[in-house]
PDB file of C-alpha atoms in Angstrom:
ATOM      1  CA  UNK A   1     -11.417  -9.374   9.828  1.00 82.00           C
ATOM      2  CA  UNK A   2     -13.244 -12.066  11.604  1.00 84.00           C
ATOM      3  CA  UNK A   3     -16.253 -12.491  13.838  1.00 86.00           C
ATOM      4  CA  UNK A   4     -14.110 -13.579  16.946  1.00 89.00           C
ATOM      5  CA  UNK A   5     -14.726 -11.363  20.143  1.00 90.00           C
ATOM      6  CA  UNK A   6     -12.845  -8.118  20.093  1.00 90.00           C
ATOM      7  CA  UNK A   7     -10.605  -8.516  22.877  1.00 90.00           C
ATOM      8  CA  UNK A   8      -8.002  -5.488  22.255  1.00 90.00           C
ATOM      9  CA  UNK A   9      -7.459  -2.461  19.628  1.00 91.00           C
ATOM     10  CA  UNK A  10      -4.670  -2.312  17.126  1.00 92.00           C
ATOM     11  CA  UNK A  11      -3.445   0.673  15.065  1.00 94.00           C
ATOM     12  CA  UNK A  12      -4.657   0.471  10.860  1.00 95.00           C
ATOM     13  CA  UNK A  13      -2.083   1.764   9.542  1.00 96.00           C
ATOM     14  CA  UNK A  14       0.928  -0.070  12.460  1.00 95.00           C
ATOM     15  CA  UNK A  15       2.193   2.645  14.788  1.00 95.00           C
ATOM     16  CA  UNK A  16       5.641   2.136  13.924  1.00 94.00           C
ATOM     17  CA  UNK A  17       5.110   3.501  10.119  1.00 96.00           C
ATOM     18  CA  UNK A  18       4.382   6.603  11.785  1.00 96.00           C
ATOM     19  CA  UNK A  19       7.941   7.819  13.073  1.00 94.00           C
ATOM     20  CA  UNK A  20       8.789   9.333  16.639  1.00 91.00           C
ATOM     21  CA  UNK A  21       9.404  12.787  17.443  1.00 91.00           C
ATOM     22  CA  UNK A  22      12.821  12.372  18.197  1.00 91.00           C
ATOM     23  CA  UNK A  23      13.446  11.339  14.321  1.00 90.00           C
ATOM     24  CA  UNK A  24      11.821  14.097  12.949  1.00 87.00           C
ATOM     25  CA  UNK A  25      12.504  17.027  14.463  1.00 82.00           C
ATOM     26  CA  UNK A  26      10.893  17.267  17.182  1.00 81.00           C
ATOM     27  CA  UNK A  27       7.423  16.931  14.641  1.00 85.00           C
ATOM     28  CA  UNK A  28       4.726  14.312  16.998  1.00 88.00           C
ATOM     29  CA  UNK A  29       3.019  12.600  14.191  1.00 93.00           C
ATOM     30  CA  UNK A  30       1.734   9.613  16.229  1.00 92.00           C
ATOM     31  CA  UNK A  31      -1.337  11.996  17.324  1.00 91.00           C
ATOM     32  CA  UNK A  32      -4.860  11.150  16.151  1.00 94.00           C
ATOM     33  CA  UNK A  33      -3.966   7.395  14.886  1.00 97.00           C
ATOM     34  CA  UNK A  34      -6.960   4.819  13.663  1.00 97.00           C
ATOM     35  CA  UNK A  35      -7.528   2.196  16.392  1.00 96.00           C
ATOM     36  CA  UNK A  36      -9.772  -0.600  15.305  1.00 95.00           C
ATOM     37  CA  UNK A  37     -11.185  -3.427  17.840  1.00 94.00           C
ATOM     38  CA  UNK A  38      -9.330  -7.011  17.117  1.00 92.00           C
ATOM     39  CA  UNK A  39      -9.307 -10.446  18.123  1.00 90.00           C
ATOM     40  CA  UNK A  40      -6.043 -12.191  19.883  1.00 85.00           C
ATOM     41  CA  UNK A  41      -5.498 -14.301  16.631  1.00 82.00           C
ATOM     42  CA  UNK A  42      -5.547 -11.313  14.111  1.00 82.00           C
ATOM     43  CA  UNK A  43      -3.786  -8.518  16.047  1.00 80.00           C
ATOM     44  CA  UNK A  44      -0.775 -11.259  17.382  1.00 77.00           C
ATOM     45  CA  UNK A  45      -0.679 -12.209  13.609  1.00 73.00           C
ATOM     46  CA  UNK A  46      -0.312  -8.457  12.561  1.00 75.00           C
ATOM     47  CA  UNK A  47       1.759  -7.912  14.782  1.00 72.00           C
ATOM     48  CA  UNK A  48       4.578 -10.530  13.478  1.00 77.00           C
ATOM     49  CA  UNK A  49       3.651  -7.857   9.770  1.00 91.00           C
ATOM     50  CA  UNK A  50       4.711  -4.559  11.253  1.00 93.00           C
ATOM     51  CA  UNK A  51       8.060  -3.914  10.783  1.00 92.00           C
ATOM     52  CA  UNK A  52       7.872  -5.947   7.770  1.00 93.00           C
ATOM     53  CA  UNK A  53       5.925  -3.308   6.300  1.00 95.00           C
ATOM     54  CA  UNK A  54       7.699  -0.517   7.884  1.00 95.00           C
ATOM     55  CA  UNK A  55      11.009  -1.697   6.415  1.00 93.00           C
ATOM     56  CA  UNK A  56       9.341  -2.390   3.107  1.00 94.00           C
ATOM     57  CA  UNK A  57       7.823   1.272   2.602  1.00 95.00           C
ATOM     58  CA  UNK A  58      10.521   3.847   4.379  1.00 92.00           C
ATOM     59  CA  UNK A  59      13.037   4.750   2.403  1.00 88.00           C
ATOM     60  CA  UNK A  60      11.415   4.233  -1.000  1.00 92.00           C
ATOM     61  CA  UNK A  61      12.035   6.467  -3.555  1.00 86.00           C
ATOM     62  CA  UNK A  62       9.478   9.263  -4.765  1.00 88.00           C
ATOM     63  CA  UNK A  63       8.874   9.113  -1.052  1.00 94.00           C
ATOM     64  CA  UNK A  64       8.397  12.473   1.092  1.00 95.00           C
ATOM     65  CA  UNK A  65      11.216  14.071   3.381  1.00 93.00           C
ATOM     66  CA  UNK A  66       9.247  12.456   6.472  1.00 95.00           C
ATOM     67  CA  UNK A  67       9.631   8.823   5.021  1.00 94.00           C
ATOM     68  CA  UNK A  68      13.118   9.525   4.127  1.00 91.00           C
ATOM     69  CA  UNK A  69      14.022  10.536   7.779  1.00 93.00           C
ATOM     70  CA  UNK A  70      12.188   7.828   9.303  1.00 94.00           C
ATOM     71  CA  UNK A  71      14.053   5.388   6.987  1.00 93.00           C
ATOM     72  CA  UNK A  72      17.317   6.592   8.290  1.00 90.00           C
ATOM     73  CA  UNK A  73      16.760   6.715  11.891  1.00 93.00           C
ATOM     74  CA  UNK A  74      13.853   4.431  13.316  1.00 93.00           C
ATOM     75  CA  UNK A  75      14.087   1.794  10.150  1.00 93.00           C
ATOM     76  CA  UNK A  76      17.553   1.808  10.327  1.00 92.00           C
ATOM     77  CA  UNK A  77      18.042   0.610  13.892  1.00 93.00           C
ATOM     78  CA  UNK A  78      15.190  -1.427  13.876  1.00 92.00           C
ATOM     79  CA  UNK A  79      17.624  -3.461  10.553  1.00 91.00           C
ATOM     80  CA  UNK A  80      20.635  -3.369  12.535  1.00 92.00           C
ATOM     81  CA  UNK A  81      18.984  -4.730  15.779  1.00 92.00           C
ATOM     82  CA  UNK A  82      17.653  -7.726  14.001  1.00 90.00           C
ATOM     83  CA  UNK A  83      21.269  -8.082  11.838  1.00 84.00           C
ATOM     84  CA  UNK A  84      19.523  -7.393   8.378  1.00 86.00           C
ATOM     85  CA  UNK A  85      16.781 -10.011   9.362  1.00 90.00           C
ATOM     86  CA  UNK A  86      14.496  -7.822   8.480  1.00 90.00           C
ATOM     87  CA  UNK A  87      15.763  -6.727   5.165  1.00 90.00           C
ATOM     88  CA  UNK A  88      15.682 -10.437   4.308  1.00 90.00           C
ATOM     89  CA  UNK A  89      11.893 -10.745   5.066  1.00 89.00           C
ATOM     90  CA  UNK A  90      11.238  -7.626   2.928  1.00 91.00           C
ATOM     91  CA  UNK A  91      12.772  -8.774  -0.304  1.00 92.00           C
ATOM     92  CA  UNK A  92      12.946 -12.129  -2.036  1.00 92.00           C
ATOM     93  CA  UNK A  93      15.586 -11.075  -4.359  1.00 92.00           C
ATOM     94  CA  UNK A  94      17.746  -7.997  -3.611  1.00 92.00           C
ATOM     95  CA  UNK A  95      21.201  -6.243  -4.679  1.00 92.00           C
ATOM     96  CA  UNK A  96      23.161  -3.241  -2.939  1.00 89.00           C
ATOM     97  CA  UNK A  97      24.737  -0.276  -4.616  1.00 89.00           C
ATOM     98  CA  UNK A  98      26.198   2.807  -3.875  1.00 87.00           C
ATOM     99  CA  UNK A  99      25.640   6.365  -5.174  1.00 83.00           C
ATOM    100  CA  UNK A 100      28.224   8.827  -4.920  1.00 82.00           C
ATOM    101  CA  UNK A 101      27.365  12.582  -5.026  1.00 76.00           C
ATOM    102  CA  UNK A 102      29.588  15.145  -3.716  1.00 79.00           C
ATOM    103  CA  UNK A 103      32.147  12.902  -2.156  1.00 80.00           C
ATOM    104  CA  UNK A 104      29.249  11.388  -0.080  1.00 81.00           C
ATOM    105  CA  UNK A 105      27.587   7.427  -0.657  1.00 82.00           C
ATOM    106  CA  UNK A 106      24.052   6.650  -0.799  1.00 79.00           C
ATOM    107  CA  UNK A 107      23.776   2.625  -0.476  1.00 82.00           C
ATOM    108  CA  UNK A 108      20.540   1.796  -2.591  1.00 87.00           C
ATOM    109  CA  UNK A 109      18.752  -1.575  -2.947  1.00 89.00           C
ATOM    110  CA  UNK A 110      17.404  -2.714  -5.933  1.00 89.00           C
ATOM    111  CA  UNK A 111      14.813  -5.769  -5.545  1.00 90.00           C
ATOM    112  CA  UNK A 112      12.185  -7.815  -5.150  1.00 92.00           C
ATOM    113  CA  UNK A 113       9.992  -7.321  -2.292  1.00 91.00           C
ATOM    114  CA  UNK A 114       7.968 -10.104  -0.640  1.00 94.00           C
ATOM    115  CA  UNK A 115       4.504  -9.354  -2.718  1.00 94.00           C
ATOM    116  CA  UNK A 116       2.498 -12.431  -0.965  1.00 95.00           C
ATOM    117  CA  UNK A 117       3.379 -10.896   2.110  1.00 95.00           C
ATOM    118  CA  UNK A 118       2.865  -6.997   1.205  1.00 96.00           C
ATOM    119  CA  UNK A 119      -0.496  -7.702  -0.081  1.00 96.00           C
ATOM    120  CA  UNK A 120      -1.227  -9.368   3.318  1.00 94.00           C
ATOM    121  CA  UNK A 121      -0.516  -6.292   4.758  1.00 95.00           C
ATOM    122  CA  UNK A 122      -2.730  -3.954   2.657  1.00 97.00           C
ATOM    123  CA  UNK A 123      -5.634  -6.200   2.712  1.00 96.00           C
ATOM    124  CA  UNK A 124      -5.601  -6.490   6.278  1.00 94.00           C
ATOM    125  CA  UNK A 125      -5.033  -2.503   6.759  1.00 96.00           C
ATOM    126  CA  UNK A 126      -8.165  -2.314   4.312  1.00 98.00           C
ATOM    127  CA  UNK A 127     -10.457  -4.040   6.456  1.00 96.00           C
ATOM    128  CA  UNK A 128      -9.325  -1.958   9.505  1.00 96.00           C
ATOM    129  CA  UNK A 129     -10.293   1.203   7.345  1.00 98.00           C
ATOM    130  CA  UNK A 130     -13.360   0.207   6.244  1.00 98.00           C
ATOM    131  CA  UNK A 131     -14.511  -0.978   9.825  1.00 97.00           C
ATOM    132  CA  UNK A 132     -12.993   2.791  11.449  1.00 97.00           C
ATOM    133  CA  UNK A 133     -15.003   4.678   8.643  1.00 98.00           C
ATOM    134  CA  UNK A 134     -18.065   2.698   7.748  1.00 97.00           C
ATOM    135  CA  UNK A 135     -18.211   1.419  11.528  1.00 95.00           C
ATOM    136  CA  UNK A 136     -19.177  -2.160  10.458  1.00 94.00           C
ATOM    137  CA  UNK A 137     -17.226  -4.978   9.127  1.00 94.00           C
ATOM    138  CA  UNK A 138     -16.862  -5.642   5.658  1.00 96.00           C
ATOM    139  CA  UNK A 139     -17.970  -9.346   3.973  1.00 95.00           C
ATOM    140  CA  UNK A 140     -17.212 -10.086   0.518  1.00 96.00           C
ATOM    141  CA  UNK A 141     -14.206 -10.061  -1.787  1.00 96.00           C
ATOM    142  CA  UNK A 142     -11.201  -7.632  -1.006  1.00 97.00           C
ATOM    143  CA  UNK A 143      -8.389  -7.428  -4.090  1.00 96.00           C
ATOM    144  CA  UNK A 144      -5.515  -5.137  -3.383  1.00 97.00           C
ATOM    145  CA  UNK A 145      -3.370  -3.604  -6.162  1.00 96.00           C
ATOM    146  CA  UNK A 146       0.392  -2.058  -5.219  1.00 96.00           C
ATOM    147  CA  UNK A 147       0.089   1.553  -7.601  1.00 95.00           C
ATOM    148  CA  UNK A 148       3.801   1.985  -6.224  1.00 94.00           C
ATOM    149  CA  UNK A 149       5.622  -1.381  -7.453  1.00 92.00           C
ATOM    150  CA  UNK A 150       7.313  -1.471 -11.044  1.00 90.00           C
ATOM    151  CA  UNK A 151       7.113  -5.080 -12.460  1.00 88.00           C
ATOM    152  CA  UNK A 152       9.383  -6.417 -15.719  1.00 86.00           C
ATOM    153  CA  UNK A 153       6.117  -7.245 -17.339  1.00 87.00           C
ATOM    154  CA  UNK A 154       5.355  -4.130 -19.093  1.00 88.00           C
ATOM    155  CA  UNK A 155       1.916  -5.090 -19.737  1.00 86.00           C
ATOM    156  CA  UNK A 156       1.466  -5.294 -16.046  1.00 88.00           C
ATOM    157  CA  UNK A 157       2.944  -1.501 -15.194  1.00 92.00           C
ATOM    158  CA  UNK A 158       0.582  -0.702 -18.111  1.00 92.00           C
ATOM    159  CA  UNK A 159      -2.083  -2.111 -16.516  1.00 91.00           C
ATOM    160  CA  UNK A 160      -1.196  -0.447 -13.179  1.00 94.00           C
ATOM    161  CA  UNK A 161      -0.766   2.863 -14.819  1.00 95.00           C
ATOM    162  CA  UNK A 162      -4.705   2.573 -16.167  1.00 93.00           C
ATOM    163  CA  UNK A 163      -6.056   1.920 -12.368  1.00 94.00           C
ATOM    164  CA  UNK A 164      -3.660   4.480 -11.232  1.00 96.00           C
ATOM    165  CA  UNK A 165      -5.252   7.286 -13.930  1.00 96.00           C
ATOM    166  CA  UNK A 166      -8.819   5.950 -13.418  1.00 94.00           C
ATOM    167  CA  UNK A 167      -8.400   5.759  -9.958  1.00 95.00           C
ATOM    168  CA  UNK A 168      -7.173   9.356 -10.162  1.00 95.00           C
ATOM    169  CA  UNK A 169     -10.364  10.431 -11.818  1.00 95.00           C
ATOM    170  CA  UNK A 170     -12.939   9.000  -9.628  1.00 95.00           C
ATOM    171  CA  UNK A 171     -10.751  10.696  -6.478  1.00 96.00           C
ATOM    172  CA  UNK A 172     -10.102  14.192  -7.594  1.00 93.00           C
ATOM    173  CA  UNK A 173     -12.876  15.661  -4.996  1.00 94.00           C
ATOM    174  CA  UNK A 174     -12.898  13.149  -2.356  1.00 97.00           C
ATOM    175  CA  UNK A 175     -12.025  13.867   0.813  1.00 97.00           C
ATOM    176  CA  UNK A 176      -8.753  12.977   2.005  1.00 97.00           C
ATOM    177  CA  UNK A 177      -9.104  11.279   5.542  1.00 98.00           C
ATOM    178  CA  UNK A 178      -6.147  11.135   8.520  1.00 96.00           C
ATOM    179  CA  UNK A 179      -4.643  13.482  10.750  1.00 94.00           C
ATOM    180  CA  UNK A 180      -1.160  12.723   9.756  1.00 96.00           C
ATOM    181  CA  UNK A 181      -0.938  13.033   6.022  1.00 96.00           C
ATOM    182  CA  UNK A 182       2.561  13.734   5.285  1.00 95.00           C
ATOM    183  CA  UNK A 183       2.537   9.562   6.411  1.00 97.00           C
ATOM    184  CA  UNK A 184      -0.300   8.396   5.700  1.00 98.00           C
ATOM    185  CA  UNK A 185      -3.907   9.386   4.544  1.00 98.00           C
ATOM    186  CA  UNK A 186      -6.658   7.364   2.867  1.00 98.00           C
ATOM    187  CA  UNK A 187      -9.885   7.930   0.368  1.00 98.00           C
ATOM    188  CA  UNK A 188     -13.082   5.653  -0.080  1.00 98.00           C
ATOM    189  CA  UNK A 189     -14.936   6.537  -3.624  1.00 96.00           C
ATOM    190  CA  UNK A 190     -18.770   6.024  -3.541  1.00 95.00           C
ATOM    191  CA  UNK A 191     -19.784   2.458  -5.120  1.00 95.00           C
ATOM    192  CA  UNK A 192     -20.698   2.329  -8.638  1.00 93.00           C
ATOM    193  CA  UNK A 193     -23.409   0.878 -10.437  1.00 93.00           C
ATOM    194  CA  UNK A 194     -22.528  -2.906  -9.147  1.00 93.00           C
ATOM    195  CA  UNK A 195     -21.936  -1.920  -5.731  1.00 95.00           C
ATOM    196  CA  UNK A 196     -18.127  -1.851  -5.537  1.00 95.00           C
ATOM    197  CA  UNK A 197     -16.191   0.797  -4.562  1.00 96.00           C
ATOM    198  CA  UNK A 198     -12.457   1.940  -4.191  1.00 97.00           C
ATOM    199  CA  UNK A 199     -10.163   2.517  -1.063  1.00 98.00           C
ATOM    200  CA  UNK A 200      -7.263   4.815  -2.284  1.00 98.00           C
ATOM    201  CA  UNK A 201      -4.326   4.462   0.836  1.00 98.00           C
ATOM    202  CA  UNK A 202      -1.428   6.816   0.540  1.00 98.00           C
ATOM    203  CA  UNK A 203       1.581   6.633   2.871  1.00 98.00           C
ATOM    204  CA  UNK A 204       4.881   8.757   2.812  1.00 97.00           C
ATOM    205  CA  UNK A 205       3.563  11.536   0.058  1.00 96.00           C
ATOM    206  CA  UNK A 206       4.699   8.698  -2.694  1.00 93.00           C
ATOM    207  CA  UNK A 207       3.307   5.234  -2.282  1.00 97.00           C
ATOM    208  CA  UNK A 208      -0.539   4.436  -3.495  1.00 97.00           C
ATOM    209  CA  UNK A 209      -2.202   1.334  -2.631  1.00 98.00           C
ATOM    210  CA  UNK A 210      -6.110   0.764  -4.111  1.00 98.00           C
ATOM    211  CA  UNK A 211      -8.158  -1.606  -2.895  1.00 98.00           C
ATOM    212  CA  UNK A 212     -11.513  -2.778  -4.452  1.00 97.00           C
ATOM    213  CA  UNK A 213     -14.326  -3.768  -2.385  1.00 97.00           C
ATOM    214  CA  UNK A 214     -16.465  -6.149  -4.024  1.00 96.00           C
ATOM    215  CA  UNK A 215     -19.893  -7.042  -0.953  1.00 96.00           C
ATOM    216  CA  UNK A 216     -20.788 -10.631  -0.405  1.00 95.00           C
ATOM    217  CA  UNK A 217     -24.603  -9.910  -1.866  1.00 95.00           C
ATOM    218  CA  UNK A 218     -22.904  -8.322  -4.872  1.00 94.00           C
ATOM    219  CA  UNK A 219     -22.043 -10.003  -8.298  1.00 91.00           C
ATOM    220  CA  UNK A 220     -19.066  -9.234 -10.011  1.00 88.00           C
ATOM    221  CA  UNK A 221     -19.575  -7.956 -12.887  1.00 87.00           C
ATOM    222  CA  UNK A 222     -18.834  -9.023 -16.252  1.00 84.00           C
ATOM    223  CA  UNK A 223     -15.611  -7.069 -18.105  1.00 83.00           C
ATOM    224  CA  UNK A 224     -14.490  -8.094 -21.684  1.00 80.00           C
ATOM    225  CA  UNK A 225     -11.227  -5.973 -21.526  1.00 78.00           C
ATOM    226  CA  UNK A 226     -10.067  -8.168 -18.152  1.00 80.00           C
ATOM    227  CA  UNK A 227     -11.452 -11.536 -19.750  1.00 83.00           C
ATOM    228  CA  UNK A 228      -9.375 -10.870 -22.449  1.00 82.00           C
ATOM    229  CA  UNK A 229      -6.046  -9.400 -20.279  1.00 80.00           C
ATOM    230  CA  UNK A 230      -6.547 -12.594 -18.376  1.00 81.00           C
ATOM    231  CA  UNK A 231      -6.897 -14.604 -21.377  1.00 82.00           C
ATOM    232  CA  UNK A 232      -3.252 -13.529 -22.477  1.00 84.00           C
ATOM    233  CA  UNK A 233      -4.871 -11.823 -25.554  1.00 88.00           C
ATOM    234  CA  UNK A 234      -3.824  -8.509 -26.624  1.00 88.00           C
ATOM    235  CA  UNK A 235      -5.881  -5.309 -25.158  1.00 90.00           C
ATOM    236  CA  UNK A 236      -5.870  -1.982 -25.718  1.00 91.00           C
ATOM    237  CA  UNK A 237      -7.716   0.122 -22.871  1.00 91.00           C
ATOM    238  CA  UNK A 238      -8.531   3.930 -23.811  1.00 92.00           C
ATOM    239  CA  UNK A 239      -9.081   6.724 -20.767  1.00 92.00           C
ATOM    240  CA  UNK A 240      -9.682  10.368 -22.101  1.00 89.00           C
ATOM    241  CA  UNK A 241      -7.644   9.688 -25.400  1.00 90.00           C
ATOM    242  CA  UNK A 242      -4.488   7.825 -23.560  1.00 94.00           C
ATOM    243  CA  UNK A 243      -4.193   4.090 -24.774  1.00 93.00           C
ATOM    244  CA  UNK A 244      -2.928   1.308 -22.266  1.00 92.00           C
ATOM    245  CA  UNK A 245      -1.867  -1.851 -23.911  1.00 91.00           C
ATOM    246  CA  UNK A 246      -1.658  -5.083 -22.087  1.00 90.00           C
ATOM    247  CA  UNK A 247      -0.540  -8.143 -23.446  1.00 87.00           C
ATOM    248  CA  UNK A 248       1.973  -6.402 -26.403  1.00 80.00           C
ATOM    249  CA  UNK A 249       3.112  -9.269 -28.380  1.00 74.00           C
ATOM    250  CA  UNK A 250       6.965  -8.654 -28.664  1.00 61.00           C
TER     251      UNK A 250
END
């Protein structure tokens, strides 16, 4: 992150996403984790993000049986030790319901998470992962995108949907890196033709996180389908004969 001395390790992705053998079964998935050198500042700043971002991913749904147990055991306590402090970090808006099935209740929350604050998170887990696989820092312009997160712009999911299928594409023989995939595994796609290239981070079998990696001695490059998205004009993308339209006019 920084060019401060290294003065301890810390985990990229947090230990305490990966959940405890006693939660799962007797299953030890905290073998094998990414360790990356840090600096006091970052790694006692990171530290104050780790539950944050354990609370914000367990649990969610389309996530695998191994997120779903750690959200009711670990994440669970770790909520009721702090007296829902933690679910109030997580989300800036949020409701509770309840699901009944079978005579049994599933309490669900419906909300808005922290996205400032998530995007932290990734960004920061990016520049772990491209220090433990490149084995050098990265300089120049990281820009996360949450592939998970359903927005009430539908412009935006549209948008999301297009990275999400391009992204898709350009990963389909890449190998998949991480000893503990059913939590979390990761894939880097070679840089293009202006030098930037994608991080694809997956965690619990469900949630996708891309990050673009754009090097200080690289210029961006000129695209008139985001000038125009960011202009508020009406676009229509097109990705082996599927359409994405941003900026629908109601």
């Amino acid at each position: 992150m920084c060019e401060k001395p290294a003065v301890s390790s810390e985990h990229v992705p947090p230990k305490c996403i990966f959940p405890e053998s006693k939660d799962v079964k007797g299953i030890n998935l905290r073998q094998h984790l990414i360790t990356v050198p840090s600096c006091d500042v970052h790694n006692s700043a990171k530290s104050k993000d780790d539950e944050f971002l354990m609370v914000s991913l367990a649990g969610i749904f389309g996530n695998n049986s191994i997120g779903f147990q750690h959200k009711f055991s670990k994440v669970n306590r770790a909520i009721r030790r702090s007296s829902n402090r933690l679910l109030d970090a997580a989300f800036t808006k949020r409701k509770h319901y309840k699901l009944e099935r079978d005579n049994k209740f599933l309490e669900v929350i419906w909300g808005t998470f922290d996205h400032v604050r998530l995007n932290d998170c990734f960004t920061h887990i990016a520049y772990g992962l491209h220090f433990h696989h490149f084995e050098r820092r990265f300089k120049g312009q990281v820009k996360v995108i949450m592939g998970y997160l359903h927005s009430k712009d539908m412009s935006n999911n549209n948008f999301v949907q297009f990275i999400k299928d391009r992204a898709a594409i350009d990963l389909k023989d890449v190998e998949r890196c991480g000893k503990n995939p059913d939590v979390f595994y990761y894939q880097f796609v070679a840089p293009d033709e202006h030098g930037i290239y994608l991080l694809h981070m997956r965690f619990y079998g469900g949630i996708d996180v891309y990050a673009s990696f754009l090097p200080e001695d690289k210029t961006k490059p000129y695209n008139l389908a985001l000038e125009l998205m960011n202009e508020g004009i009406e676009t229509v993308i097109n990705l082996d004969g599927k359409e994405y339209h941003v900026n629908v006019k109601s």
